[in-house]
Short mmCIF file of C-alpha atoms in Angstrom, two decimals:
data_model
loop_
_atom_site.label_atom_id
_atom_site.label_comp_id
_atom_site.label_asym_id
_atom_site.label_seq_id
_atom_site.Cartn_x
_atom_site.Cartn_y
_atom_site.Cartn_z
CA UNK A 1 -19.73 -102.02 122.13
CA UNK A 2 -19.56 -105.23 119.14
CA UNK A 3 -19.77 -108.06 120.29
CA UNK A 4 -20.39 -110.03 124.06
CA UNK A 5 -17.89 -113.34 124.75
CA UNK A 6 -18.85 -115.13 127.44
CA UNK A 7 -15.82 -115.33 129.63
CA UNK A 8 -16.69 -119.39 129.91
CA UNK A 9 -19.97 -121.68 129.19
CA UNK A 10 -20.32 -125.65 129.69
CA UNK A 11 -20.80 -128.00 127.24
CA UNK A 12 -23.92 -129.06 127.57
CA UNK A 13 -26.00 -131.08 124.76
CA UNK A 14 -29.77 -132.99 124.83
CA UNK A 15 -28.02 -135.61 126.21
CA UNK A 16 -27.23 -134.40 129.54
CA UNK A 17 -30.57 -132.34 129.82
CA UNK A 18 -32.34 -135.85 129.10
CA UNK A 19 -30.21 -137.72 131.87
CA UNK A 20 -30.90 -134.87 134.35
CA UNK A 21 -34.62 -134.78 133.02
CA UNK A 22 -34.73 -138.85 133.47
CA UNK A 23 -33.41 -138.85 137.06
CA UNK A 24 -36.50 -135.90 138.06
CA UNK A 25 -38.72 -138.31 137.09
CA UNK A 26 -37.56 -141.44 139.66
CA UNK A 27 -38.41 -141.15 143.23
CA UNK A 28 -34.72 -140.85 144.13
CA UNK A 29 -32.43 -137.36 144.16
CA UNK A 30 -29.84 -138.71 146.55
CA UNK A 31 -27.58 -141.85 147.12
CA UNK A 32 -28.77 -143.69 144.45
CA UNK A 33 -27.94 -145.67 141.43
CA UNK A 34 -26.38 -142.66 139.46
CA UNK A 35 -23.88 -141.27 141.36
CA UNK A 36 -22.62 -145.02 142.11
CA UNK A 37 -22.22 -144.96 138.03
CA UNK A 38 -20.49 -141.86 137.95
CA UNK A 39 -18.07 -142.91 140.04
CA UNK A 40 -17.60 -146.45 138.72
CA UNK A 41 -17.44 -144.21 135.39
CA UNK A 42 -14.32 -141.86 136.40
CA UNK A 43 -12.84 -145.15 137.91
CA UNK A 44 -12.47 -146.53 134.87
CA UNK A 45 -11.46 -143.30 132.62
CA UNK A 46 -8.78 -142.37 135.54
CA UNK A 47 -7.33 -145.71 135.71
CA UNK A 48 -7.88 -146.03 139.63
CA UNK A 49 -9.31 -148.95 141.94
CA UNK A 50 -12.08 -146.12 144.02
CA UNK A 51 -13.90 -143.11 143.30
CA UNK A 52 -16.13 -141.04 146.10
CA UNK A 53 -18.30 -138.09 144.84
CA UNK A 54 -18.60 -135.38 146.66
CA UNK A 55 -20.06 -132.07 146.27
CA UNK A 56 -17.01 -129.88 145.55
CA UNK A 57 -13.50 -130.11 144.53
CA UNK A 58 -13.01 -128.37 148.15
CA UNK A 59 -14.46 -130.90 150.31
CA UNK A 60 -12.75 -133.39 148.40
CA UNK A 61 -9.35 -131.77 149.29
CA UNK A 62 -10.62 -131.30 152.81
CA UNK A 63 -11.65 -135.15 153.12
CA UNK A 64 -8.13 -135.69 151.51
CA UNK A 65 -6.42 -133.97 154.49
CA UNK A 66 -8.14 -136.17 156.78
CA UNK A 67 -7.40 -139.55 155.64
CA UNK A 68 -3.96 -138.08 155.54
CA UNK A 69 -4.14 -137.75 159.47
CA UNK A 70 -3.09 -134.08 158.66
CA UNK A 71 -3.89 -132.75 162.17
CA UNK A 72 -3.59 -129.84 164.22
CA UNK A 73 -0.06 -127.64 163.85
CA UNK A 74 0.71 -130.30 161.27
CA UNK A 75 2.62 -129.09 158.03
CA UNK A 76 1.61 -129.84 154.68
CA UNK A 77 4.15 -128.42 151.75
CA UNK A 78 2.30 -126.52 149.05
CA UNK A 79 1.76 -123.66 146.38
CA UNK A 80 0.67 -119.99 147.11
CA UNK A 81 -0.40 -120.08 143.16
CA UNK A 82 -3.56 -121.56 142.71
CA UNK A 83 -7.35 -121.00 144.07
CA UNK A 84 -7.66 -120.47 147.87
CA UNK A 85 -9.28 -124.02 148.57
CA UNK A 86 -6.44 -125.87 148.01
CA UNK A 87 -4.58 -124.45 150.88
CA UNK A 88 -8.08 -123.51 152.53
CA UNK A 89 -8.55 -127.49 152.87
CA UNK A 90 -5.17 -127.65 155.36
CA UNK A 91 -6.57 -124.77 157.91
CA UNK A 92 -10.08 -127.03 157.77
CA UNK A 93 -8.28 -129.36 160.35
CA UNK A 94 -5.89 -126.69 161.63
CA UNK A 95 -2.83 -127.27 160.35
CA UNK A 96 -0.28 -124.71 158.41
CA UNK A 97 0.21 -124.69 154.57
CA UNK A 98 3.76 -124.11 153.76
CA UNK A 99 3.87 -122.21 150.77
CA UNK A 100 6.96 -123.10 148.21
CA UNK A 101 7.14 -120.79 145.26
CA UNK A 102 6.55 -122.20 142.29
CA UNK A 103 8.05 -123.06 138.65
CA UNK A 104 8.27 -119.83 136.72
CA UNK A 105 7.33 -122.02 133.19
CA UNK A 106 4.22 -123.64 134.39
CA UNK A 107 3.23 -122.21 137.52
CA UNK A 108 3.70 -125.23 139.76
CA UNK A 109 4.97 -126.14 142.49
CA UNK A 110 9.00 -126.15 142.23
CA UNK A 111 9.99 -129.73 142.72
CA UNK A 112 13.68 -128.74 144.17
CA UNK A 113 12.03 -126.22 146.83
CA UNK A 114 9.50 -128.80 147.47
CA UNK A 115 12.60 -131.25 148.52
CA UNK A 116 14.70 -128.83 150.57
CA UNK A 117 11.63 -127.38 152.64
CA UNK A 118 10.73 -130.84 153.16
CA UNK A 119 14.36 -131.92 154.93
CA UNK A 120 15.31 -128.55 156.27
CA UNK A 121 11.54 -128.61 158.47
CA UNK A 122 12.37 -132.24 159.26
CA UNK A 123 15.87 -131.06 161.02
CA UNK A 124 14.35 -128.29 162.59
CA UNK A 125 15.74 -125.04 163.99
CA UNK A 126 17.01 -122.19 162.01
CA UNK A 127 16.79 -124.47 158.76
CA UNK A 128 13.15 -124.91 159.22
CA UNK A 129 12.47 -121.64 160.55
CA UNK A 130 12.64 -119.72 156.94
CA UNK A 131 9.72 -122.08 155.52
CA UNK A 132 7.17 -120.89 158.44
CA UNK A 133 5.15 -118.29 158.35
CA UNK A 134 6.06 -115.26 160.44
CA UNK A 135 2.94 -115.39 162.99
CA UNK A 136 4.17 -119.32 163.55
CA UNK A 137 5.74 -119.94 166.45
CA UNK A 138 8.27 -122.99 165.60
CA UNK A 139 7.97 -124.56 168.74
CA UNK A 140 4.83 -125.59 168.47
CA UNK A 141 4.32 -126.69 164.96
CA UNK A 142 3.48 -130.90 164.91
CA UNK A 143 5.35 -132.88 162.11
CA UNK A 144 5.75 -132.50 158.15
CA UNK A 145 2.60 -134.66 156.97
CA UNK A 146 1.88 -134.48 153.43
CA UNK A 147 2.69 -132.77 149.88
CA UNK A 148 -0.56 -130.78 148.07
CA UNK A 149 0.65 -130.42 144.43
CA UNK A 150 -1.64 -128.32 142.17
CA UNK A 151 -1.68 -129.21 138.56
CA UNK A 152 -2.44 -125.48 137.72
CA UNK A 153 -4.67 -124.49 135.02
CA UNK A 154 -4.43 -128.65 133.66
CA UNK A 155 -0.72 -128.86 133.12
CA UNK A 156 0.55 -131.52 135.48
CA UNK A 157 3.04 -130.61 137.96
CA UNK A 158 6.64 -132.41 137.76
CA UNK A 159 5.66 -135.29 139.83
CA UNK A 160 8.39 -138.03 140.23
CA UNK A 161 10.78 -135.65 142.04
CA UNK A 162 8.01 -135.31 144.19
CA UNK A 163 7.40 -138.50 145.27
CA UNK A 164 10.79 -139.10 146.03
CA UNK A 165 10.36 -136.21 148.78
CA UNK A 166 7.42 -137.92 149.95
CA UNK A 167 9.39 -141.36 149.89
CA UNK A 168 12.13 -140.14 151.86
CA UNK A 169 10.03 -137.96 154.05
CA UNK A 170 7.52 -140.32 154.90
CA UNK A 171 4.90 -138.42 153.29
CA UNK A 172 1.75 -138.53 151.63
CA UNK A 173 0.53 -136.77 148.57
CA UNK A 174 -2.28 -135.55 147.49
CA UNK A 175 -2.86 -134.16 143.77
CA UNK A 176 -4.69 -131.08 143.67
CA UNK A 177 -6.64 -132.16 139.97
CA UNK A 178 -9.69 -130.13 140.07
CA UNK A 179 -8.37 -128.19 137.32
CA UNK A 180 -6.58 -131.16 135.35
CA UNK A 181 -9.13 -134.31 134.17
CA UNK A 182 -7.51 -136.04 131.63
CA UNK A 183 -4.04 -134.62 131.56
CA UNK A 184 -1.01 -136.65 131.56
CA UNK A 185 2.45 -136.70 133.02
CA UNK A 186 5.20 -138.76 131.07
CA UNK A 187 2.16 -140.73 130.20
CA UNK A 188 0.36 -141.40 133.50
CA UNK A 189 -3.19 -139.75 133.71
CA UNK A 190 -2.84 -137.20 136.55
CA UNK A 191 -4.94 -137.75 139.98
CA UNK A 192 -3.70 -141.20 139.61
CA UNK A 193 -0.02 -140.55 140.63
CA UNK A 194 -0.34 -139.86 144.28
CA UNK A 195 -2.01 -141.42 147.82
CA UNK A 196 -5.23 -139.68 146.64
CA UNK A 197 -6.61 -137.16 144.17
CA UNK A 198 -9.36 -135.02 143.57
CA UNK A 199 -11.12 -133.08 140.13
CA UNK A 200 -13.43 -130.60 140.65
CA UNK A 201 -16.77 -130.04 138.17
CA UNK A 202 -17.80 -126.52 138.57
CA UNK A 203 -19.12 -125.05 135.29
CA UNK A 204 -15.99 -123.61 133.56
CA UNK A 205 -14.29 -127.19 134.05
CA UNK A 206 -13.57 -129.49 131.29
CA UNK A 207 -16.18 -131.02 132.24
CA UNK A 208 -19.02 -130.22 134.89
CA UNK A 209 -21.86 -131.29 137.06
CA UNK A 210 -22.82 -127.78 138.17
CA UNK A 211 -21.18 -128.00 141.60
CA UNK A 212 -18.89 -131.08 142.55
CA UNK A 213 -16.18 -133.18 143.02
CA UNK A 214 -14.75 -136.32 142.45
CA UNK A 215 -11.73 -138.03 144.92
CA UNK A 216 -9.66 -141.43 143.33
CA UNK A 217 -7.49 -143.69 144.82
CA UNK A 218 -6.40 -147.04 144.67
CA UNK A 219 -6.42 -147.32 148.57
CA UNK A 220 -9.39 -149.14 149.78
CA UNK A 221 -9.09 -148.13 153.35
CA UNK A 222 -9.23 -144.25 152.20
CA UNK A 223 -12.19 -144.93 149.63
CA UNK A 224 -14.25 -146.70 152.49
CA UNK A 225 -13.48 -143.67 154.89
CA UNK A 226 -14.16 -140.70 152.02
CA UNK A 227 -17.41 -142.57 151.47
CA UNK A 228 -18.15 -142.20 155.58
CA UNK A 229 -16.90 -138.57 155.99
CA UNK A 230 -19.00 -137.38 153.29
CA UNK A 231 -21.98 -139.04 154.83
CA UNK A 232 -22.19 -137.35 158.02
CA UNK A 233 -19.63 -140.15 159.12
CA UNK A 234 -21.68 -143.40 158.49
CA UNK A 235 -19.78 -146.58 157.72
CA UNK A 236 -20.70 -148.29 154.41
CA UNK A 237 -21.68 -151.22 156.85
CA UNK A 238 -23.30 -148.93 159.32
CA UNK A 239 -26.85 -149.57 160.52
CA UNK A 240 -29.45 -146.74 158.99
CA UNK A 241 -28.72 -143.88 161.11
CA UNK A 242 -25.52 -145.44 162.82
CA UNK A 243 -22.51 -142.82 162.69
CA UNK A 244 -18.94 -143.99 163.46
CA UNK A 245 -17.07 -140.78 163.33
CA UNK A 246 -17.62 -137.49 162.74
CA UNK A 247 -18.51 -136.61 159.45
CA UNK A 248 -19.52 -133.90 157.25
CA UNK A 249 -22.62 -133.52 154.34
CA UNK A 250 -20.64 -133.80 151.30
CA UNK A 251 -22.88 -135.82 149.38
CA UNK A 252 -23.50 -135.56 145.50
CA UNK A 253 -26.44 -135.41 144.48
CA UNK A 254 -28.10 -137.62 141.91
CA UNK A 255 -29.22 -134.89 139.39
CA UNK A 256 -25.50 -134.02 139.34
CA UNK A 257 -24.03 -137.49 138.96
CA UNK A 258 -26.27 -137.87 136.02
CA UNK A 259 -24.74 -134.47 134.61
CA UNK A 260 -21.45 -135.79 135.32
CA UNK A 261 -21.95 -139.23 134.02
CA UNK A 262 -23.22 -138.11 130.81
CA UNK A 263 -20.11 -135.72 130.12
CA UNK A 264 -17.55 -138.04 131.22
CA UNK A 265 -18.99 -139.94 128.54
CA UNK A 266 -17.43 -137.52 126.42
CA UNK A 267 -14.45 -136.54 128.19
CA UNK A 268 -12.29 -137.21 124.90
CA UNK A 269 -14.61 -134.78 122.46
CA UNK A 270 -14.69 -132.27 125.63
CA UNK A 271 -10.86 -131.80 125.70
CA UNK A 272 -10.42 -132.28 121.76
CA UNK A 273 -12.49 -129.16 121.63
CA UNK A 274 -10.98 -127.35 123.98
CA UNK A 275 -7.90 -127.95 122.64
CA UNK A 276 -9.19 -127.13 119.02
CA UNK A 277 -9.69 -123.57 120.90
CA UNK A 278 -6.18 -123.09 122.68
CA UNK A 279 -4.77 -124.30 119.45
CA UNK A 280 -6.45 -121.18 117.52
CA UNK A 281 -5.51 -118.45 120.37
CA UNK A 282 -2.16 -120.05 119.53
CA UNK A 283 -1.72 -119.26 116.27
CA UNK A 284 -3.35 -116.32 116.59
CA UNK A 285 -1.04 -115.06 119.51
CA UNK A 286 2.20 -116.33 118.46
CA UNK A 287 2.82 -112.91 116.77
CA UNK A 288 2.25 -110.07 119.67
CA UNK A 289 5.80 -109.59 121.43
CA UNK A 290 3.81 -108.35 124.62
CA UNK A 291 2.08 -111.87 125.34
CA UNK A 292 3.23 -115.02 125.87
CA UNK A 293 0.98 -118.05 125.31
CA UNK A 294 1.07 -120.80 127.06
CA UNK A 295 4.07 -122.93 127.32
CA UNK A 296 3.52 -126.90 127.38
CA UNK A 297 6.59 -128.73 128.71
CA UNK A 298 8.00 -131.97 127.33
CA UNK A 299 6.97 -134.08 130.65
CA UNK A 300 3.22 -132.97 129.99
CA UNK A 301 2.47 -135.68 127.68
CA UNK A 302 -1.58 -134.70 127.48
CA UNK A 303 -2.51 -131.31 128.19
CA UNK A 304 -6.06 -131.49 129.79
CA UNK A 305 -7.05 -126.78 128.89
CA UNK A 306 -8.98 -125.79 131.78
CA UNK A 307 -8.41 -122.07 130.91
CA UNK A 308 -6.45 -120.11 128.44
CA UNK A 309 -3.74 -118.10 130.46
CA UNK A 310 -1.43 -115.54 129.13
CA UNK A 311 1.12 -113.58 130.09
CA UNK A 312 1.38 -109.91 129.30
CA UNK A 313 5.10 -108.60 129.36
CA UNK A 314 5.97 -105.15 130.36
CA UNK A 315 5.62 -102.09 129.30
CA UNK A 316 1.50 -103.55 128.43
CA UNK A 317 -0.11 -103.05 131.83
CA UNK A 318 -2.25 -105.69 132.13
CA UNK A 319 -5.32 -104.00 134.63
CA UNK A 320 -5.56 -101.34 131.86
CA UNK A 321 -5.76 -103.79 129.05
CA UNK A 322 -8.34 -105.68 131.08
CA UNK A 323 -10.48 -102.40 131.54
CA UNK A 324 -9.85 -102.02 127.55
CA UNK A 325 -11.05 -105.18 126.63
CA UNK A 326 -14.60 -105.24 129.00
CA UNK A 327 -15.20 -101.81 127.06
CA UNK A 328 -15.74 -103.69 124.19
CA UNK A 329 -17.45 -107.43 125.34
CA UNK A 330 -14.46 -108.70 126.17
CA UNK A 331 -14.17 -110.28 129.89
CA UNK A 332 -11.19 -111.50 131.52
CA UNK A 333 -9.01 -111.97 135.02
CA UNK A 334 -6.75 -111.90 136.65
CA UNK A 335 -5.44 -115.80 137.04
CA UNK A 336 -4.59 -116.38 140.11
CA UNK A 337 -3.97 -113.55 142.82
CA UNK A 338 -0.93 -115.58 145.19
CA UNK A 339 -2.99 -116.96 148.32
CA UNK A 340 -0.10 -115.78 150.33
CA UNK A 341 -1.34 -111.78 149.63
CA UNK A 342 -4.88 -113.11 150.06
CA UNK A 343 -6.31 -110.76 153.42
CA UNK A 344 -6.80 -113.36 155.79
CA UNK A 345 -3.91 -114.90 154.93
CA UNK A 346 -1.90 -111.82 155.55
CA UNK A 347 -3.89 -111.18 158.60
CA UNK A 348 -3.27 -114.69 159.97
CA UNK A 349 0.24 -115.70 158.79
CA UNK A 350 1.80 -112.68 158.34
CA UNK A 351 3.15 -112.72 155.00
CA UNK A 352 4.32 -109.66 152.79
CA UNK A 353 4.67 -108.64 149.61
CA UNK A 354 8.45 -110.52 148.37
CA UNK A 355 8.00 -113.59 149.95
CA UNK A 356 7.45 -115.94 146.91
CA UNK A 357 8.62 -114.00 143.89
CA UNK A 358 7.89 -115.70 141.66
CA UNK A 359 4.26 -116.40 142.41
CA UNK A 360 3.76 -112.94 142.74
CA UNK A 361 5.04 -111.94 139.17
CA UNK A 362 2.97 -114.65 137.55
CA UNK A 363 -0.07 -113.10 139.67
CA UNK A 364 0.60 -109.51 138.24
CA UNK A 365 1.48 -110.73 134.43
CA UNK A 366 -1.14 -113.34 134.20
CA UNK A 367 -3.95 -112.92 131.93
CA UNK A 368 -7.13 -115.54 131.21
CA UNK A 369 -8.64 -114.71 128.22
CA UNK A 370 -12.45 -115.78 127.20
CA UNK A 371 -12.39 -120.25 126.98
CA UNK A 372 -14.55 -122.91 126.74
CA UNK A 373 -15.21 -126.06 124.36
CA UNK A 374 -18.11 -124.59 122.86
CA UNK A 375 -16.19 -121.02 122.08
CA UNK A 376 -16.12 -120.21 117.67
CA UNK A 377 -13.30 -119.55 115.65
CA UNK A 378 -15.03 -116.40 115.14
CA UNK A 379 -15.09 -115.59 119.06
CA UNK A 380 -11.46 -116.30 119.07
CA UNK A 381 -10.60 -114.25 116.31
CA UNK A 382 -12.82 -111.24 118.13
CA UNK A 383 -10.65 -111.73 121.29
CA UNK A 384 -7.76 -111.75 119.25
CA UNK A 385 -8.27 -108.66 117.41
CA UNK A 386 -9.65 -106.99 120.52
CA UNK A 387 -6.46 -107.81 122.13
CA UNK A 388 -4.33 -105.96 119.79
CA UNK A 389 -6.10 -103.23 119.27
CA UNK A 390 -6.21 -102.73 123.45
CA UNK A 391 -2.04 -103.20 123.04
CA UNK A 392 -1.68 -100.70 120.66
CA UNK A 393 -3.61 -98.43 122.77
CA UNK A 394 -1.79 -99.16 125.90
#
């Protein structure tokens, strides 16, 4: 076996270790000056009036749903083709993702599908029927509530036609940008284009705090109530111990706001660096008729790389290239498998193999390949030269 690329590592200098080191050495770990700084600190970057920390991207989303007033049998339009959690965060307050396939360039949600789910479930009857799952009965599903984009792998989704559903609908919307800090749609950052937003900091992020999450918005009302859910459901003006609602420990932690205030700090050098690294798979790919890089489209104005997807094209089978490439240091996945075909969403909705099409060909030709900010030329190059020597072979 040569050599060993790590399939993704964080970016992580002296200056973060002393910022974590710093905050060990003060009497306070939780709810305390730092993670107040982090979020005043993504505030400003994102553009937004509010930030709430929170402990993952997933409780973010879940907190989301809530202020939403997403309830039980509600509906909430969104993609099978991203990580479970996004449509994970619906069922936490029992209501029923409806999946709409997604755009066969990007990988997100398709914009025109979005719209005619959204009016044919708001007439009802036959017309609505198709967009339920099977195991749904129709007549007892509650009202169409909200819109979960996912700006998959940090490539915004096409978001005006979007909020024109969600205008006409009565809608709100809720960006799904745990994998998308710092990207940009016709020039607006993304997470600050919706109701609400969240990013998500686990380690292969563009940027990370270990575990945790980060929710904007430029409603006050939802910032005020994000800040009580996440606190076992204590108003900001609440006595010490008081609890208004019910509520949920979300918290971040102070060692990780530190993390995460440090690297926001350097949000710009973090994604210059990881684009310095999709730039060399790029040229390095751009040759091999059986994969397709990445494809950026105009709207995208700022690509934020959260991973480095590509698609292998028949005859290349890409489980036996995968195998191929581990044999000799090389790790990569499968990116993502369609929730829809996930077991317990099988199990609980019903769905089959065919329902979203094109979700389900992205999940079998998708490929992520080694990434991260701190990756060499050389490492590329490796993967590179890995890769078509385990095509050849194919």
């Amino acid at each position: 076996m040569g050599q060993q690329i790590p399939m993704a590592s964080p970016d992580i200098t002296d200056a973060e270790i002393a910022a974590v080191n710093a905050v060990l050495r003060t009497p306070i770990l939780s709810i305390g000056p730092q993670i107040v700084a982090f979020e005043q600190a993504i505030a400003r970057y994102t553009g937004v009036d509010y930030a709430a920390g929170v402990n993952s991207g997933t409780s973010g989303l879940h907190l989301c749903m809530i202020a939403a007033e997403v309830g039980p049998n509600d509906l909430v339009l969104t993609t099978p083709f991203s990580f479970i959690a996004s449509a994970n965060s619906i069922l936490y307050e029992r209501a029923i993702p409806v999946f709409v396939d997604v755009d066969p360039v990007t990988g997100n949600i398709d914009p025109a599908l979005a719209a005619q789910a959204a009016d044919d479930l708001s007439r009802g009857g036959s017309a609505a029927r198709r967009w339920l799952p099977r195991m749904v009965d129709p007549s007892t599903v509650g009202r169409l509530r909200a819109i979960l984009p996912v700006h998959a792998f940090g490539q915004p989704a096409d978001m005006d036609p979007i909020l024109e559903t969600a205008r006409r609908h009565d809608l709100a919307v809720i960006e799904d940008a745990c994998e998308a800090i710092g990207a940009e749609y016709l020039g607006r950052r993304a997470g600050t284009i919706g109701d609400a937003a969240v990013f998500a900091f686990y380690p292969n992020k563009q940027m990370t705090t270990g575990e945790g999450g980060m929710i904007v918005t430029d409603r006050e009302d939802w910032a005020n109530l994000f800040r009580s859910l996440r606190n076992q459901g204590r108003d900001v003006f609440d006595a010490w111990l008081n609890h208004t609602r019910l509520g949920y420990n979300y918290r971040l932690d102070e060692l990780s706001a530190a993390l995460g205030l440090t690297q926001i700090q350097r949000i710009d050098e973090l994604l210059a660096r990881r684009a310095q690294v999709a730039a060399w798979y790029n040229q390095r790919l751009a040759d091999i008729a059986l994969v397709e890089s990445p494809v950026i489209v105009p709207d995208t104005t700022r690509m934020s790389w959260f991973v480095y997807v590509v698609r292998i094209m028949p005859p290349a089978d890409r489980n036996v290239l995968m195998a191929r490439l581990a044999e000799v240091g090389v790790p990569s996945r499968p990116y993502f498998t369609p929730i829809h075909l996930q077991p317990f969403y099988r199990q609980t909705f019903g769905y089959h193999l065919g329902d979203f099409p094109i979700t389900e060909r992205l999940g079998e030709i998708s490929l992520a390949l080694p990434f991260s900010g701190v990756m060499t030329e050389a490492q590329v190059d490796y993967v590179c030269a890995q890769l078509r020597v385990a095509l050849a072979d194919n």
